[in-house]
PDB file of C-alpha atoms in Angstrom:
ATOM      1  CA  MET A   1     -64.034  72.891  69.740  1.00 87.00           C
ATOM      2  CA  VAL A   2     -66.837  70.388  70.298  1.00 93.00           C
ATOM      3  CA  GLU A   3     -68.689  69.473  67.041  1.00 96.00           C
ATOM      4  CA  MET A   4     -72.760  68.664  66.938  1.00 97.00           C
ATOM      5  CA  ILE A   5     -74.105  66.276  65.404  1.00 97.00           C
ATOM      6  CA  SER A   6     -77.948  66.768  64.870  1.00 97.00           C
ATOM      7  CA  LEU A   7     -80.001  63.948  63.175  1.00 96.00           C
ATOM      8  CA  GLY A   8     -82.984  66.083  62.299  1.00 94.00           C
ATOM      9  CA  LEU A   9     -83.857  66.515  66.101  1.00 94.00           C
ATOM     10  CA  GLY A  10     -87.627  67.275  66.638  1.00 91.00           C
ATOM     11  CA  THR A  11     -88.095  66.680  62.844  1.00 95.00           C
ATOM     12  CA  THR A  12     -87.150  63.311  62.425  1.00 95.00           C
ATOM     13  CA  LEU A  13     -86.913  60.144  64.200  1.00 98.00           C
ATOM     14  CA  THR A  14     -83.962  58.273  63.675  1.00 98.00           C
ATOM     15  CA  ALA A  15     -83.371  54.357  63.655  1.00 97.00           C
ATOM     16  CA  PHE A  16     -80.903  52.859  66.534  1.00 97.00           C
ATOM     17  CA  GLY A  17     -78.775  50.981  63.758  1.00 96.00           C
ATOM     18  CA  ASP A  18     -78.510  54.056  61.545  1.00 97.00           C
ATOM     19  CA  ALA A  19     -77.391  56.112  64.730  1.00 97.00           C
ATOM     20  CA  LEU A  20     -75.003  53.252  66.030  1.00 96.00           C
ATOM     21  CA  ASP A  21     -72.951  53.238  63.042  1.00 97.00           C
ATOM     22  CA  LEU A  22     -72.617  56.831  62.755  1.00 98.00           C
ATOM     23  CA  GLN A  23     -71.151  56.654  66.343  1.00 97.00           C
ATOM     24  CA  ARG A  24     -68.728  54.132  64.658  1.00 97.00           C
ATOM     25  CA  ARG A  25     -67.815  56.049  62.064  1.00 98.00           C
ATOM     26  CA  VAL A  26     -67.023  59.316  63.851  1.00 98.00           C
ATOM     27  CA  HIS A  27     -65.786  57.047  67.090  1.00 98.00           C
ATOM     28  CA  SER A  28     -62.842  56.125  64.522  1.00 98.00           C
ATOM     29  CA  GLU A  29     -62.095  60.092  63.305  1.00 98.00           C
ATOM     30  CA  VAL A  30     -62.054  61.263  67.026  1.00 98.00           C
ATOM     31  CA  ALA A  31     -59.777  58.536  68.076  1.00 97.00           C
ATOM     32  CA  HIS A  32     -57.577  59.057  65.266  1.00 96.00           C
ATOM     33  CA  GLY A  33     -57.887  63.058  65.519  1.00 95.00           C
ATOM     34  CA  SER A  34     -58.825  63.421  62.290  1.00 97.00           C
ATOM     35  CA  ARG A  35     -62.110  64.499  63.939  1.00 97.00           C
ATOM     36  CA  PRO A  36     -62.606  66.897  67.169  1.00 97.00           C
ATOM     37  CA  PRO A  37     -64.716  65.413  69.811  1.00 97.00           C
ATOM     38  CA  THR A  38     -68.663  65.071  68.666  1.00 98.00           C
ATOM     39  CA  LEU A  39     -71.826  65.340  70.319  1.00 98.00           C
ATOM     40  CA  ILE A  40     -74.515  63.757  67.981  1.00 98.00           C
ATOM     41  CA  LEU A  41     -77.990  64.551  69.496  1.00 98.00           C
ATOM     42  CA  VAL A  42     -80.793  61.997  68.303  1.00 98.00           C
ATOM     43  CA  GLU A  43     -84.500  61.454  68.697  1.00 98.00           C
ATOM     44  CA  HIS A  44     -84.788  57.754  67.907  1.00 98.00           C
ATOM     45  CA  GLU A  45     -87.458  55.373  66.475  1.00 98.00           C
ATOM     46  CA  PRO A  46     -88.847  53.346  69.340  1.00 97.00           C
ATOM     47  CA  VAL A  47     -86.301  50.690  70.715  1.00 97.00           C
ATOM     48  CA  TYR A  48     -85.141  48.720  73.596  1.00 95.00           C
ATOM     49  CA  THR A  49     -81.895  48.361  73.656  1.00 95.00           C
ATOM     50  CA  ALA A  50     -79.732  46.073  75.869  1.00 90.00           C
ATOM     51  CA  GLY A  51     -76.120  46.788  77.449  1.00 88.00           C
ATOM     52  CA  ARG A  52     -73.707  43.967  78.239  1.00 86.00           C
ATOM     53  CA  ARG A  53     -74.840  43.511  81.851  1.00 83.00           C
ATOM     54  CA  THR A  54     -78.732  42.957  80.934  1.00 89.00           C
ATOM     55  CA  ARG A  55     -80.148  39.482  82.693  1.00 86.00           C
ATOM     56  CA  ALA A  56     -82.670  37.317  80.584  1.00 87.00           C
ATOM     57  CA  ILE A  57     -85.159  37.860  82.799  1.00 86.00           C
ATOM     58  CA  GLU A  58     -84.909  42.034  82.550  1.00 85.00           C
ATOM     59  CA  TYR A  59     -86.118  41.625  78.449  1.00 87.00           C
ATOM     60  CA  PRO A  60     -89.045  42.315  77.174  1.00 89.00           C
ATOM     61  CA  GLN A  61     -91.602  39.452  76.767  1.00 89.00           C
ATOM     62  CA  PRO A  62     -92.224  38.498  72.932  1.00 89.00           C
ATOM     63  CA  PRO A  63     -93.134  40.052  70.489  1.00 90.00           C
ATOM     64  CA  LEU A  64     -91.185  42.613  71.626  1.00 90.00           C
ATOM     65  CA  THR A  65     -87.077  42.415  71.319  1.00 92.00           C
ATOM     66  CA  ALA A  66     -84.302  44.216  72.312  1.00 92.00           C
ATOM     67  CA  VAL A  67     -81.479  45.047  70.210  1.00 91.00           C
ATOM     68  CA  ASP A  68     -77.857  44.126  72.315  1.00 92.00           C
ATOM     69  CA  VAL A  69     -75.434  46.881  72.416  1.00 92.00           C
ATOM     70  CA  ASP A  70     -71.901  46.826  73.400  1.00 90.00           C
ATOM     71  CA  ARG A  71     -72.723  49.700  76.268  1.00 91.00           C
ATOM     72  CA  GLY A  72     -72.398  49.191  79.587  1.00 83.00           C
ATOM     73  CA  GLY A  73     -75.550  49.340  81.907  1.00 82.00           C
ATOM     74  CA  LYS A  74     -78.738  47.200  81.440  1.00 84.00           C
ATOM     75  CA  ILE A  75     -81.722  47.560  79.205  1.00 89.00           C
ATOM     76  CA  THR A  76     -83.760  50.997  78.474  1.00 91.00           C
ATOM     77  CA  TRP A  77     -86.118  52.252  75.825  1.00 94.00           C
ATOM     78  CA  HIS A  78     -85.477  54.802  73.043  1.00 97.00           C
ATOM     79  CA  GLY A  79     -88.076  56.619  71.502  1.00 97.00           C
ATOM     80  CA  PRO A  80     -90.110  59.886  70.747  1.00 98.00           C
ATOM     81  CA  GLY A  81     -89.974  62.814  72.925  1.00 98.00           C
ATOM     82  CA  GLN A  82     -86.386  61.344  74.436  1.00 98.00           C
ATOM     83  CA  LEU A  83     -83.068  63.101  73.917  1.00 98.00           C
ATOM     84  CA  VAL A  84     -80.064  61.023  73.278  1.00 98.00           C
ATOM     85  CA  ILE A  85     -77.196  62.553  73.766  1.00 98.00           C
ATOM     86  CA  TYR A  86     -74.129  60.446  72.114  1.00 98.00           C
ATOM     87  CA  PRO A  87     -70.536  62.134  73.000  1.00 98.00           C
ATOM     88  CA  ILE A  88     -67.618  60.998  71.080  1.00 98.00           C
ATOM     89  CA  VAL A  89     -64.971  62.444  73.241  1.00 98.00           C
ATOM     90  CA  PRO A  90     -61.138  61.057  74.023  1.00 97.00           C
ATOM     91  CA  LEU A  91     -60.571  60.920  77.470  1.00 97.00           C
ATOM     92  CA  PRO A  92     -57.633  62.444  78.884  1.00 94.00           C
ATOM     93  CA  GLN A  93     -55.024  59.913  80.723  1.00 92.00           C
ATOM     94  CA  PRO A  94     -55.187  58.661  83.042  1.00 93.00           C
ATOM     95  CA  LEU A  95     -58.258  57.813  82.408  1.00 92.00           C
ATOM     96  CA  ASP A  96     -61.425  57.926  84.456  1.00 95.00           C
ATOM     97  CA  VAL A  97     -64.503  56.765  83.701  1.00 95.00           C
ATOM     98  CA  ILE A  98     -66.318  57.516  86.298  1.00 94.00           C
ATOM     99  CA  ALA A  99     -65.417  60.811  86.466  1.00 96.00           C
ATOM    100  CA  TYR A 100     -66.416  61.308  82.601  1.00 97.00           C
ATOM    101  CA  VAL A 101     -70.181  59.557  83.967  1.00 96.00           C
ATOM    102  CA  ARG A 102     -70.452  61.965  86.564  1.00 95.00           C
ATOM    103  CA  ALA A 103     -69.939  64.510  84.411  1.00 97.00           C
ATOM    104  CA  LEU A 104     -72.246  63.371  82.217  1.00 97.00           C
ATOM    105  CA  GLU A 105     -74.723  63.478  85.456  1.00 97.00           C
ATOM    106  CA  GLN A 106     -73.823  66.863  86.088  1.00 97.00           C
ATOM    107  CA  SER A 107     -74.665  68.353  83.181  1.00 98.00           C
ATOM    108  CA  VAL A 108     -78.018  66.904  83.219  1.00 98.00           C
ATOM    109  CA  ILE A 109     -78.712  67.947  86.909  1.00 97.00           C
ATOM    110  CA  GLU A 110     -77.683  71.584  85.929  1.00 98.00           C
ATOM    111  CA  THR A 111     -79.997  71.419  82.958  1.00 98.00           C
ATOM    112  CA  CYS A 112     -82.675  70.259  84.813  1.00 97.00           C
ATOM    113  CA  ALA A 113     -82.365  73.151  87.217  1.00 97.00           C
ATOM    114  CA  ASN A 114     -82.816  75.572  84.358  1.00 96.00           C
ATOM    115  CA  PHE A 115     -86.330  74.320  83.701  1.00 97.00           C
ATOM    116  CA  GLY A 116     -87.092  74.356  87.599  1.00 95.00           C
ATOM    117  CA  VAL A 117     -86.610  70.802  88.092  1.00 96.00           C
ATOM    118  CA  THR A 118     -84.241  69.161  91.180  1.00 93.00           C
ATOM    119  CA  ALA A 119     -82.392  66.574  89.511  1.00 94.00           C
ATOM    120  CA  GLN A 120     -80.171  64.027  91.532  1.00 92.00           C
ATOM    121  CA  GLN A 121     -77.605  61.705  91.850  1.00 89.00           C
ATOM    122  CA  VAL A 122     -77.976  58.467  94.060  1.00 87.00           C
ATOM    123  CA  ALA A 123     -75.599  56.373  95.565  1.00 82.00           C
ATOM    124  CA  GLY A 124     -74.560  53.263  94.059  1.00 81.00           C
ATOM    125  CA  ARG A 125     -76.470  54.161  90.803  1.00 80.00           C
ATOM    126  CA  SER A 126     -75.888  55.673  87.635  1.00 82.00           C
ATOM    127  CA  GLY A 127     -78.113  58.283  85.582  1.00 92.00           C
ATOM    128  CA  VAL A 128     -80.072  61.188  86.975  1.00 95.00           C
ATOM    129  CA  TRP A 129     -83.114  60.817  89.395  1.00 93.00           C
ATOM    130  CA  HIS A 130     -86.039  62.778  90.432  1.00 91.00           C
ATOM    131  CA  GLN A 131     -87.968  62.788  93.958  1.00 83.00           C
ATOM    132  CA  PRO A 132     -90.348  65.711  94.782  1.00 76.00           C
ATOM    133  CA  ASN A 133     -90.994  64.414  98.183  1.00 70.00           C
ATOM    134  CA  PRO A 134     -88.018  62.382  99.923  1.00 64.00           C
ATOM    135  CA  GLN A 135     -90.506  62.128 102.830  1.00 62.00           C
ATOM    136  CA  ILE A 136     -92.971  59.759 101.102  1.00 57.00           C
ATOM    137  CA  SER A 137     -91.578  58.636  97.746  1.00 69.00           C
ATOM    138  CA  SER A 138     -88.876  56.810  95.654  1.00 79.00           C
ATOM    139  CA  PRO A 139     -86.575  58.642  93.360  1.00 85.00           C
ATOM    140  CA  ASN A 140     -87.772  58.074  89.956  1.00 90.00           C
ATOM    141  CA  LYS A 141     -85.255  58.149  87.377  1.00 92.00           C
ATOM    142  CA  LEU A 142     -84.852  61.013  84.927  1.00 96.00           C
ATOM    143  CA  CYS A 143     -82.223  60.086  82.626  1.00 96.00           C
ATOM    144  CA  ALA A 144     -80.059  56.767  81.759  1.00 94.00           C
ATOM    145  CA  ILE A 145     -76.872  56.708  81.168  1.00 94.00           C
ATOM    146  CA  GLY A 146     -74.749  53.809  79.282  1.00 93.00           C
ATOM    147  CA  VAL A 147     -70.876  54.284  77.774  1.00 95.00           C
ATOM    148  CA  ARG A 148     -68.244  52.606  76.489  1.00 95.00           C
ATOM    149  CA  VAL A 149     -64.943  53.427  75.901  1.00 97.00           C
ATOM    150  CA  ALA A 150     -62.600  51.867  72.976  1.00 97.00           C
ATOM    151  CA  GLN A 151     -59.178  53.415  72.169  1.00 97.00           C
ATOM    152  CA  ASP A 152     -59.440  56.077  75.234  1.00 97.00           C
ATOM    153  CA  THR A 153     -62.865  57.668  72.826  1.00 98.00           C
ATOM    154  CA  THR A 154     -66.119  57.104  74.806  1.00 98.00           C
ATOM    155  CA  LEU A 155     -69.159  55.814  72.957  1.00 97.00           C
ATOM    156  CA  HIS A 156     -73.267  55.896  73.470  1.00 97.00           C
ATOM    157  CA  GLY A 157     -73.926  57.797  75.952  1.00 97.00           C
ATOM    158  CA  LEU A 158     -76.988  59.433  78.001  1.00 97.00           C
ATOM    159  CA  ALA A 159     -80.868  59.094  77.336  1.00 97.00           C
ATOM    160  CA  LEU A 160     -82.648  61.874  78.404  1.00 98.00           C
ATOM    161  CA  ASN A 161     -86.680  61.329  79.085  1.00 98.00           C
ATOM    162  CA  CYS A 162     -88.376  64.944  78.344  1.00 98.00           C
ATOM    163  CA  ASN A 163     -92.004  64.418  76.779  1.00 98.00           C
ATOM    164  CA  ASN A 164     -91.953  60.651  76.167  1.00 97.00           C
ATOM    165  CA  ASP A 165     -94.755  58.586  77.000  1.00 96.00           C
ATOM    166  CA  LEU A 166     -93.572  56.015  79.902  1.00 95.00           C
ATOM    167  CA  THR A 167     -95.674  53.007  78.710  1.00 94.00           C
ATOM    168  CA  PRO A 168     -93.099  50.929  77.517  1.00 94.00           C
ATOM    169  CA  PHE A 169     -90.834  51.066  80.607  1.00 91.00           C
ATOM    170  CA  THR A 170     -93.890  48.941  82.143  1.00 89.00           C
ATOM    171  CA  HIS A 171     -92.596  45.886  79.254  1.00 85.00           C
ATOM    172  CA  ILE A 172     -89.109  45.772  81.149  1.00 82.00           C
ATOM    173  CA  THR A 173     -86.877  46.104  83.718  1.00 70.00           C
ATOM    174  CA  PRO A 174     -85.306  49.615  83.474  1.00 64.00           C
ATOM    175  CA  CYS A 175     -81.605  49.488  83.582  1.00 56.00           C
ATOM    176  CA  GLY A 176     -82.222  46.504  85.515  1.00 52.00           C
ATOM    177  CA  ILE A 177     -83.842  48.707  88.510  1.00 56.00           C
ATOM    178  CA  SER A 178     -86.764  47.203  90.147  1.00 55.00           C
ATOM    179  CA  ASP A 179     -87.497  48.898  93.219  1.00 56.00           C
ATOM    180  CA  ALA A 180     -87.928  52.544  90.883  1.00 66.00           C
ATOM    181  CA  GLY A 181     -89.772  53.930  88.569  1.00 81.00           C
ATOM    182  CA  VAL A 182     -89.271  56.429  85.816  1.00 90.00           C
ATOM    183  CA  THR A 183     -90.293  59.838  84.899  1.00 95.00           C
ATOM    184  CA  THR A 184     -90.098  62.778  82.527  1.00 97.00           C
ATOM    185  CA  LEU A 185     -89.112  66.708  82.570  1.00 97.00           C
ATOM    186  CA  SER A 186     -92.355  67.453  81.459  1.00 98.00           C
ATOM    187  CA  HIS A 187     -93.684  65.759  84.168  1.00 96.00           C
ATOM    188  CA  ALA A 188     -91.465  66.473  87.078  1.00 95.00           C
ATOM    189  CA  ALA A 189     -92.144  70.707  85.645  1.00 96.00           C
ATOM    190  CA  GLY A 190     -95.554  70.193  85.144  1.00 96.00           C
ATOM    191  CA  THR A 191     -95.701  71.660  81.336  1.00 97.00           C
ATOM    192  CA  THR A 192     -94.415  70.281  78.379  1.00 98.00           C
ATOM    193  CA  ILE A 193     -90.685  70.252  77.431  1.00 98.00           C
ATOM    194  CA  THR A 194     -89.194  68.452  74.036  1.00 98.00           C
ATOM    195  CA  PRO A 195     -85.624  67.383  73.319  1.00 98.00           C
ATOM    196  CA  THR A 196     -85.661  70.465  70.921  1.00 98.00           C
ATOM    197  CA  MET A 197     -86.241  72.646  74.026  1.00 98.00           C
ATOM    198  CA  VAL A 198     -83.526  71.039  76.402  1.00 98.00           C
ATOM    199  CA  SER A 199     -80.882  70.196  73.770  1.00 98.00           C
ATOM    200  CA  GLU A 200     -79.205  73.359  73.507  1.00 97.00           C
ATOM    201  CA  PRO A 201     -79.015  73.666  77.671  1.00 98.00           C
ATOM    202  CA  LEU A 202     -77.735  70.348  77.716  1.00 98.00           C
ATOM    203  CA  THR A 203     -74.895  70.557  75.189  1.00 98.00           C
ATOM    204  CA  ASP A 204     -73.689  73.608  76.634  1.00 97.00           C
ATOM    205  CA  ARG A 205     -73.194  72.356  80.325  1.00 98.00           C
ATOM    206  CA  LEU A 206     -71.692  69.043  78.670  1.00 98.00           C
ATOM    207  CA  VAL A 207     -68.802  71.266  77.345  1.00 97.00           C
ATOM    208  CA  VAL A 208     -68.446  73.360  80.112  1.00 97.00           C
ATOM    209  CA  ASN A 209     -68.003  70.166  82.180  1.00 97.00           C
ATOM    210  CA  PHE A 210     -65.711  68.633  79.733  1.00 96.00           C
ATOM    211  CA  LYS A 211     -63.673  71.183  79.604  1.00 95.00           C
ATOM    212  CA  GLU A 212     -63.125  70.593  83.486  1.00 93.00           C
ATOM    213  CA  LEU A 213     -62.054  67.036  82.873  1.00 92.00           C
ATOM    214  CA  GLY A 214     -59.559  68.193  80.097  1.00 91.00           C
ATOM    215  CA  ILE A 215     -61.753  67.403  76.908  1.00 89.00           C
ATOM    216  CA  HIS A 216     -61.837  70.381  74.828  1.00 78.00           C
TER     217      HIS A 216
END
């Protein structure tokens, strides 16, 4: 049974540091078998976070700052209107982190379809993308993914743009990708879709796809 922890989703914005402290506590419990696989759902206070592969040129310019974190991936932004899910789950042996990331991506793709939005993976790039017209446009990123595995148990996770302001992304090179843009589920669907609306269908898909990996 997968446990869900919602940090006031839809009513409260959570500081990134508070969520990170919770992640670490939950990770220790899951890794030691005293807690079941757990999904933490949150909307963050506005913050830039930089993964281990972020280059200096990709950071925002002062006075803006970024928090360096121990996940994969590069720099991104979190804030109101964006659904962040941190799955803290034990991966089965033999470890296959790529399969785990693909399960995250597939869960987001299936959830987007529930809202009438066609989303996709892009070869050589992590995350989930939307390309309304392949004939005239490049794909735009809907969902960023950055993970870490320690003691065979996952940390960090996914950030799905629902109805957030995209302006903060103009101050960075999102995920280190300079030849593609970002978008939101609301923009792609042509109607307002909030993190609260997305949370249940997305967590349902994550649970189903995790089971296929042997995560229960």
